[in-house]
C-alpha cells in the first residue's frame, strides 16, 4: 500500500522503479520496492449524484465521450451509463474514411446516422472524428494517384461527408495528427500519403472544403503528445502553433484545437509548458477541446486501489491545469467505461490484469477518476458562453 509518509512523490516512485527496465520489471519492482509513494485520496464530491454532463454544464463546459454504434447496440447497461454522463458523443471509429467511403464514391453513413440519432434522442451534441487522417483509410485513398486526383478524392470525401451531417454536427476533427517531428521536416509535418501526394496545402484544402460543406460546425485540428514534458513534446507544440498560425494568417477557417491527451500514469506532463501552449492557442482566437482523454495505467502496480488513485490524480492534475484556461470548452474522454477501451488492445498490462484508464469501471461504477473529473469541473470558472 502507498505510504503517504514516505514523502517520495508518486511520479518519482514510478520513475525510479521504471528505471529498472521493462514494464514487467516495473510492475514487480513496484511491489518489491520498499519505498511507498504518495497520492492524494480522491473523495466523492457533494454533487456526485449528478451526471458528468450536468456538472460540466454548470460551468458551460461540455463533457463528452467516444463510443461506437456496435457498443451502444450490444450493451444496454453501457448505453444507460453513457446517456447519464455524456453531453457530446464522439464516434470512436464509425465516421472514419474506411467506414464512410470504403470504395471511391460509395458512401456508408448508416453507423454515423445511427449515432447522430442516438445523440439527438439523448440530448447530446455530436462531433465528427475524423475527415482526414493517415490511418483507417482505404488503400485506394490518396495513393498512387496524381496530386490533382488525390485532391479530388479528398474534396469529394469531405464534401459528401460533412454536408451529409451538416446541421447535426457540433464540431469536426477535420485533420487528425498531421504533425510528426520524427519525420524530420522543417515544418514538422507528418509524411502522410496526403502530404506526399498533394503537398502541405492538403490541410488548407481540407478545412476550406469542410467549411463550405458545413458552415456551422466548429472545425478542429486534432493531435496528440501536446502535453508531454519532453523534446518531442516541445517540437509538437511548436509545430502545431506554426501550423495553426499559418492557417489563420491565410484566412483558413479553423475554429478549435483538439488536444487528444492520451495520458500515461508513468509519463509526466509539464503543467507550465502546457499552460503556456494553450495560452498561445487561445491568443490565436481558437477554442480548445480535450478530445481523447484517458490515463493508461500499464506501468502501475496491480493493486486496484493504488492504480485507481494514481490515475485519478493524473486526471485531476491535468484537468485543473487545462481548465484554468477559459478557452478550454470541452472535455471528451476516449471511452467512458473500462469495459470498452482501445488500450485493452493497444496497451495491455504486462501482468494481464484488465486496464483501468477511464472514469467508470467495467461494471459501470464510478471510480476515483470520475470524482477527479467532477472535482476539476466543480473547481473551474464558469465559461461566459458556449457556441453550440
Ligand atoms: O471493425 C473491425 C471488425 O470487423 C473486426 O472483427 C475487428 C477485429 O479485427 O477489428 C475491427 O476494427 C478495429 C477498429 O478499431 C474498430 O473496432 C481495428 O482492428 C482496430 O485497429 C481499430 O482501433 C482503433 C484505432 O484508433 C485504430 O488506429 C481504436 O478502436 C480507436 O480507439 C483508435 O482511436 C484513435 C483515434 O481515432 C485517433 N487518436 C488516437 C486514437 C487511439 O489510437
Coordinates of C-alpha atoms and ligand atoms in Angstrom, one line a residue:
X1 CA 0.0 0.0 0.0
X2 CA 1.4 3.5 -0.7
X3 CA 2.7 5.3 2.3
X4 CA 2.0 8.9 2.4
X5 CA 4.7 9.5 5.0
X6 CA 7.5 8.4 2.6
X7 CA 7.5 11.9 1.1
X8 CA 8.5 10.5 -2.3
X9 CA 6.1 11.6 -4.9
X10 CA 4.3 9.0 -6.9
X11 CA 6.0 10.3 -10.0
X12 CA 9.4 9.9 -8.5
X13 CA 8.5 6.5 -7.3
X14 CA 7.2 5.3 -10.7
X15 CA 10.2 6.9 -12.5
X16 CA 12.7 5.4 -10.0
X17 CA 11.1 1.9 -10.4
X18 CA 10.7 2.4 -14.1
X19 CA 14.4 2.9 -14.4
X20 CA 14.8 -0.8 -13.6
X21 CA 13.9 -1.7 -17.1
X22 CA 10.8 -3.2 -18.9
X23 CA 7.3 -2.6 -17.6
X24 CA 7.3 -6.2 -16.4
X25 CA 10.2 -5.4 -14.1
X26 CA 8.4 -2.2 -13.2
X27 CA 5.3 -3.9 -12.0
X28 CA 7.1 -6.4 -10.0
X29 CA 9.6 -3.8 -8.8
X30 CA 6.8 -1.6 -7.7
X31 CA 5.6 -4.3 -5.4
X32 CA 9.1 -5.1 -4.3
X33 CA 10.3 -1.5 -3.8
X34 CA 10.3 -0.9 -0.1
X35 CA 9.6 2.8 -0.7
X36 CA 5.9 3.7 -1.0
X37 CA 4.6 6.8 -2.8
X38 CA 2.1 9.3 -2.0
X39 CA -1.1 10.1 -3.8
X40 CA -3.9 12.4 -2.8
X41 CA -7.0 10.3 -2.0
X42 CA -9.9 11.4 -4.2
X43 CA -13.2 11.8 -2.3
X44 CA -16.7 11.8 -3.7
X45 CA -17.8 15.4 -4.4
X46 CA -21.1 16.7 -3.0
X47 CA -22.7 16.7 -6.5
X48 CA -21.6 13.2 -7.3
X49 CA -25.2 12.1 -7.8
X50 CA -25.3 14.2 -11.0
X51 CA -24.0 13.0 -14.4
X52 CA -20.8 14.4 -15.6
X53 CA -22.6 16.4 -18.3
X54 CA -24.6 18.2 -15.7
X55 CA -21.6 19.0 -13.6
X56 CA -19.8 20.3 -16.7
X57 CA -22.9 22.1 -17.9
X58 CA -23.0 24.1 -14.6
X59 CA -19.8 25.8 -15.9
X60 CA -20.8 25.9 -19.6
X61 CA -18.2 23.3 -20.3
X62 CA -19.1 20.2 -22.5
X63 CA -18.3 16.7 -21.2
X64 CA -18.2 14.1 -23.9
X65 CA -17.0 10.6 -24.6
X66 CA -16.2 8.4 -27.6
X67 CA -18.1 5.2 -28.4
X68 CA -19.3 3.1 -31.3
X69 CA -22.7 2.1 -32.6
X70 CA -21.9 -1.6 -32.1
X71 CA -21.1 -1.0 -28.4
X72 CA -24.3 1.0 -27.7
X73 CA -26.4 -1.6 -29.5
X74 CA -24.9 -4.5 -27.7
X75 CA -24.7 -3.2 -24.2
X76 CA -27.8 -1.6 -22.6
X77 CA -26.1 -1.0 -19.3
X78 CA -23.3 0.8 -21.0
X79 CA -25.8 2.8 -23.1
X80 CA -27.6 3.9 -20.0
X81 CA -24.4 5.0 -18.3
X82 CA -23.4 6.8 -21.5
X83 CA -26.8 8.6 -21.6
X84 CA -26.4 9.6 -18.0
X85 CA -23.0 11.1 -18.2
X86 CA -22.3 12.3 -21.8
X87 CA -23.3 15.6 -23.3
X88 CA -21.4 15.2 -26.5
X89 CA -21.0 11.9 -28.5
X90 CA -17.7 11.4 -30.4
X91 CA -17.7 8.4 -32.8
X92 CA -14.6 6.4 -32.0
X93 CA -14.5 4.7 -35.4
X94 CA -17.8 5.0 -37.2
X95 CA -17.0 8.2 -39.1
X96 CA -13.5 7.3 -40.3
X97 CA -12.8 7.1 -44.0
X98 CA -12.6 3.3 -44.1
X99 CA -16.1 3.1 -42.8
X100 CA -17.7 6.1 -44.6
X101 CA -16.2 5.6 -48.1
X102 CA -14.8 2.1 -48.4
X103 CA -14.9 2.4 -52.2
X104 CA -14.5 5.5 -54.3
X105 CA -17.8 7.3 -54.4
X106 CA -19.6 4.6 -52.3
X107 CA -20.7 6.2 -49.0
X108 CA -21.9 4.4 -45.9
X109 CA -23.4 6.9 -43.4
X110 CA -25.6 4.4 -41.6
X111 CA -23.4 4.0 -38.5
X112 CA -22.9 7.7 -38.3
X113 CA -26.6 8.5 -38.8
X114 CA -27.5 6.0 -36.1
X115 CA -25.1 7.7 -33.6
X116 CA -26.3 11.1 -34.6
X117 CA -29.9 9.9 -33.9
X118 CA -28.8 8.4 -30.5
X119 CA -27.2 11.7 -29.6
X120 CA -30.3 13.7 -30.6
X121 CA -32.6 11.3 -28.7
X122 CA -30.4 11.7 -25.5
X123 CA -29.9 15.5 -25.7
X124 CA -26.3 15.1 -26.7
X125 CA -24.2 17.1 -29.1
X126 CA -22.5 15.2 -31.9
X127 CA -19.0 15.6 -33.2
X128 CA -17.2 14.1 -36.2
X129 CA -14.0 12.2 -36.0
X130 CA -12.3 12.5 -38.4
X131 CA -12.3 13.6 -42.1
X132 CA -8.6 13.4 -42.9
X133 CA -6.1 11.1 -41.2
X134 CA -3.3 8.8 -42.3
X135 CA -4.8 5.7 -40.6
X136 CA -8.0 3.7 -41.1
X137 CA -8.3 4.9 -44.7
X138 CA -8.8 2.6 -47.7
X139 CA -5.7 1.6 -49.7
X140 CA -7.0 3.5 -52.8
X141 CA -7.4 6.9 -51.0
X142 CA -4.6 9.3 -51.8
X143 CA -2.2 6.6 -53.0
X144 CA -0.6 6.1 -56.5
X145 CA -2.5 9.0 -58.0
X146 CA -1.6 12.5 -59.1
X147 CA -1.8 15.5 -56.8
X148 CA -5.0 16.6 -58.7
X149 CA -6.6 13.2 -58.4
X150 CA -5.8 13.0 -54.6
X151 CA -7.1 16.5 -54.1
X152 CA -10.3 15.5 -55.9
X153 CA -10.7 12.4 -53.7
X154 CA -10.1 14.5 -50.5
X155 CA -12.5 17.2 -51.6
X156 CA -15.2 14.7 -52.6
X157 CA -14.9 12.7 -49.3
X158 CA -15.1 15.8 -47.2
X159 CA -17.9 17.5 -49.2
X160 CA -20.1 14.4 -49.2
X161 CA -19.5 13.5 -45.5
X162 CA -19.6 17.0 -44.0
X163 CA -22.6 18.1 -46.0
X164 CA -24.5 14.8 -45.1
X165 CA -24.2 15.7 -41.4
X166 CA -24.5 19.4 -41.8
X167 CA -26.8 20.9 -39.2
X168 CA -26.3 18.0 -36.8
X169 CA -22.5 18.4 -36.1
X170 CA -21.1 20.5 -33.2
X171 CA -17.6 20.1 -34.5
X172 CA -15.4 18.1 -36.8
X173 CA -11.8 16.8 -36.4
X174 CA -11.1 18.0 -40.0
X175 CA -7.4 17.0 -40.0
X176 CA -6.0 14.5 -37.4
X177 CA -2.4 14.0 -36.4
X178 CA -0.7 16.0 -39.2
X179 CA 2.4 16.8 -37.1
X180 CA 5.2 14.3 -36.6
X181 CA 8.6 15.9 -35.8
X182 CA 10.3 12.5 -36.2
X183 CA 9.7 12.7 -39.9
X184 CA 12.4 15.4 -40.0
X185 CA 10.6 18.1 -42.0
X186 CA 11.4 21.7 -41.0
X187 CA 7.6 22.4 -40.8
X188 CA 7.2 19.4 -38.5
X189 CA 4.5 17.9 -40.7
X190 CA 4.0 14.1 -40.9
X191 CA 4.9 12.5 -44.2
X192 CA 1.4 11.1 -44.8
X193 CA 0.2 10.0 -48.2
X194 CA -1.8 13.2 -48.4
X195 CA 1.3 15.3 -47.8
X196 CA 3.5 13.3 -50.2
X197 CA 0.8 13.4 -53.0
X198 CA -0.7 16.8 -52.6
X199 CA 1.8 18.7 -50.5
X200 CA 1.3 20.8 -47.3
X201 CA -1.7 22.5 -49.0
X202 CA -3.9 19.4 -48.3
X203 CA -4.5 20.8 -44.8
X204 CA -5.9 24.2 -46.1
X205 CA -7.9 22.4 -48.8
X206 CA -9.4 20.1 -46.1
X207 CA -10.5 23.0 -43.9
X208 CA -11.8 25.2 -46.7
X209 CA -13.8 22.2 -48.1
X210 CA -15.3 21.3 -44.7
X211 CA -16.3 25.0 -44.1
X212 CA -18.1 25.1 -47.5
X213 CA -19.9 21.8 -46.8
X214 CA -20.9 22.6 -43.2
X215 CA -20.7 26.4 -42.4
X216 CA -21.8 25.8 -38.8
X217 CA -19.6 23.1 -37.4
X218 CA -16.6 24.1 -35.4
X219 CA -13.6 23.0 -37.5
X220 CA -10.9 21.4 -35.4
X221 CA -7.3 20.4 -35.9
X222 CA -6.7 17.4 -33.6
X223 CA -3.4 15.9 -32.4
X224 CA -1.6 14.1 -29.6
X225 CA 1.6 14.4 -27.5
X226 CA 1.0 18.2 -26.9
X227 CA 1.2 17.8 -23.1
X228 CA 4.4 15.9 -23.0
X229 CA 7.4 17.1 -20.9
X230 CA 10.0 16.2 -23.5
X231 CA 11.8 17.5 -26.5
X232 CA 9.2 15.6 -28.6
X233 CA 6.5 17.5 -26.8
X234 CA 8.3 20.8 -27.3
X235 CA 8.6 20.1 -31.1
X236 CA 5.0 19.0 -31.3
X237 CA 3.8 22.2 -29.5
X238 CA 6.0 24.4 -31.7
X239 CA 4.9 22.6 -34.9
X240 CA 1.2 22.9 -34.0
X241 CA 1.4 26.6 -33.2
X242 CA 3.3 27.1 -36.5
X243 CA 0.6 25.2 -38.4
X244 CA -2.3 27.0 -36.8
X245 CA -0.8 30.4 -37.0
X246 CA 0.0 29.9 -40.7
X247 CA -3.5 28.7 -41.5
X248 CA -5.2 31.5 -39.7
X249 CA -2.9 34.1 -41.3
X250 CA -4.0 32.7 -44.7
X251 CA -7.7 33.1 -43.6
X252 CA -8.3 29.4 -43.4
X253 CA -11.4 28.6 -41.3
X254 CA -10.0 26.8 -38.2
X255 CA -12.0 27.3 -35.0
X256 CA -10.5 24.9 -32.5
X257 CA -7.5 22.8 -31.5
X258 CA -8.2 19.3 -30.3
X259 CA -5.7 18.1 -27.7
X260 CA -6.1 14.3 -27.6
X261 CA -4.5 13.9 -24.1
X262 CA -3.9 10.1 -24.2
X263 CA -2.1 10.4 -20.8
X264 CA 0.1 7.8 -19.1
X265 CA 0.3 7.5 -15.3
X266 CA 4.1 6.9 -15.6
X267 CA 4.9 9.8 -18.0
X268 CA 4.6 13.2 -16.7
X269 CA 3.1 16.2 -18.4
X270 CA 4.6 19.6 -17.9
X271 CA 1.9 21.9 -16.4
X272 CA 3.9 25.1 -17.1
X273 CA 4.7 24.2 -20.8
X274 CA 1.1 23.1 -21.3
X275 CA -0.3 26.3 -19.8
X276 CA 1.9 28.5 -21.9
X277 CA 1.0 26.5 -25.0
X278 CA -2.8 26.7 -24.6
X279 CA -2.5 30.4 -23.8
X280 CA -0.8 30.9 -27.2
X281 CA -3.5 28.8 -28.8
X282 CA -6.2 30.9 -27.1
X283 CA -4.4 34.1 -28.1
X284 CA -5.0 32.9 -31.7
X285 CA -8.7 33.2 -31.0
X286 CA -9.2 29.4 -31.1
X287 CA -11.3 27.2 -28.8
X288 CA -9.6 24.2 -27.2
X289 CA -11.2 20.8 -26.8
X290 CA -9.6 18.0 -24.9
X291 CA -10.7 15.3 -27.3
X292 CA -9.5 11.8 -26.4
X293 CA -8.7 11.9 -22.6
X294 CA -7.7 8.7 -20.9
X295 CA -4.9 7.6 -18.5
X296 CA -3.0 4.4 -19.2
X297 CA -2.2 2.5 -16.0
X298 CA 0.1 -0.1 -17.7
X299 CA 3.1 0.7 -15.6
X300 CA 1.3 0.9 -12.2
X301 CA 1.2 -1.8 -9.6
X302 CA -1.6 -4.5 -9.9
X303 CA -3.3 -3.3 -6.7
X304 CA -6.6 -1.7 -7.9
X305 CA -6.9 0.9 -5.2
X306 CA -3.4 2.1 -5.9
X307 CA -3.9 2.2 -9.6
X308 CA -7.3 3.9 -9.4
X309 CA -5.9 6.6 -7.1
X310 CA -2.9 7.4 -9.1
X311 CA -5.0 7.5 -12.3
X312 CA -7.5 9.8 -10.6
X313 CA -4.6 12.1 -9.5
X314 CA -3.4 12.3 -13.1
X315 CA -7.0 13.2 -14.3
X316 CA -7.2 15.9 -11.6
X317 CA -3.8 17.4 -12.2
X318 CA -4.2 17.5 -15.9
X319 CA -7.8 18.9 -15.9
X320 CA -7.1 21.5 -13.3
X321 CA -4.2 22.7 -15.5
X322 CA -6.2 22.9 -18.7
X323 CA -9.5 24.1 -17.3
X324 CA -7.7 27.1 -15.9
X325 CA -7.7 28.4 -19.5
X326 CA -11.3 29.7 -20.3
X327 CA -10.8 28.8 -24.0
X328 CA -11.0 25.1 -23.0
X329 CA -14.6 24.4 -23.7
X330 CA -14.9 20.6 -23.9
X331 CA -13.5 17.6 -22.1
X332 CA -14.0 14.4 -24.1
X333 CA -12.8 11.0 -22.8
X334 CA -11.9 8.3 -25.2
X335 CA -14.5 5.8 -23.9
X336 CA -16.4 6.1 -20.7
X337 CA -16.0 2.6 -19.0
X338 CA -13.0 0.3 -18.6
X339 CA -15.2 -2.3 -20.3
X340 CA -14.5 -0.6 -23.6
X341 CA -11.1 1.0 -24.2
X342 CA -8.7 0.9 -27.1
X343 CA -5.9 0.5 -24.5
X344 CA -7.0 -3.1 -23.9
X345 CA -5.8 -3.9 -27.4
X346 CA -3.1 -1.3 -27.8
X347 CA -1.5 -1.1 -24.3
X348 CA -2.5 -4.1 -22.3
X349 CA -0.9 -4.6 -18.9
X350 CA 2.1 -7.0 -18.8
X351 CA 0.6 -8.7 -15.7
X352 CA -2.6 -9.5 -17.8
X353 CA -4.8 -7.5 -15.4
X354 CA -7.6 -5.6 -17.2
X355 CA -6.6 -1.9 -17.8
X356 CA -8.4 0.8 -15.8
X357 CA -8.0 4.1 -17.7
X358 CA -11.5 5.6 -17.7
X359 CA -14.0 7.2 -15.3
X360 CA -16.3 4.2 -14.9
X361 CA -15.1 0.7 -14.1
X362 CA -16.2 -2.3 -16.2
X363 CA -19.3 -2.7 -14.1
X364 CA -20.3 1.0 -14.9
X365 CA -19.5 2.0 -11.3
X366 CA -17.9 5.4 -10.6
X367 CA -14.2 5.3 -9.9
X368 CA -12.0 7.9 -8.2
X369 CA -11.2 9.1 -11.8
X370 CA -14.8 10.1 -12.2
X371 CA -14.7 12.1 -9.0
X372 CA -11.5 13.7 -10.0
X373 CA -13.1 14.9 -13.3
X374 CA -16.0 16.2 -11.3
X375 CA -13.7 17.9 -8.8
X376 CA -11.8 19.7 -11.6
X377 CA -15.1 20.8 -13.2
X378 CA -16.5 22.0 -9.9
X379 CA -13.3 24.0 -9.3
X380 CA -13.2 25.7 -12.7
X381 CA -14.6 29.1 -13.6
X382 CA -17.9 29.2 -15.4
X383 CA -17.4 29.9 -19.1
X384 CA -19.2 33.1 -20.4
X385 CA -21.0 31.2 -23.1
X386 CA -20.5 28.2 -25.3
X387 CA -21.2 28.1 -29.1
X388 CA -23.3 25.1 -29.8
Ligands
LIG1 O1 -14.2 -3.3 -37.4 C1 -13.3 -4.4 -37.3 C2 -14.0 -5.7 -37.0 O2 -14.8 -6.0 -38.1 C3 -13.0 -6.8 -36.8 O3 -13.7 -8.0 -36.4 C4 -12.1 -6.4 -35.6 C5 -11.1 -7.4 -35.3 O4 -10.1 -7.4 -36.2 O5 -11.4 -5.2 -36.0 C6 -12.3 -4.1 -36.1 O6 -11.6 -3.0 -36.5 C7 -10.9 -2.4 -35.4 C8 -11.4 -0.9 -35.2 O7 -10.7 -0.3 -34.1 C9 -12.9 -0.9 -34.8 O8 -13.1 -1.6 -33.6 C10 -9.5 -2.3 -35.7 O9 -9.0 -3.6 -35.8 C11 -8.7 -1.5 -34.7 O10 -7.4 -1.3 -35.1 C12 -9.3 -0.1 -34.5 O11 -8.6 0.5 -33.5 C13 -8.9 1.9 -33.4 C14 -7.7 2.7 -33.6 O12 -7.9 4.1 -33.4 C15 -7.1 2.5 -34.9 O13 -5.9 3.2 -35.0 C16 -9.4 2.2 -32.0 O14 -10.7 1.5 -31.8 C17 -9.6 3.7 -31.7 O15 -9.9 3.9 -30.4 C18 -8.3 4.4 -32.1 O16 -8.6 5.8 -31.9 C19 -7.5 6.7 -32.3 C20 -8.2 8.0 -32.8 O17 -9.0 7.7 -33.9 C21 -7.1 9.0 -33.1 N1 -6.2 9.3 -32.0 C22 -5.6 8.0 -31.4 C23 -6.7 7.0 -31.0 C24 -6.0 5.8 -30.4 O18 -5.3 5.1 -31.3

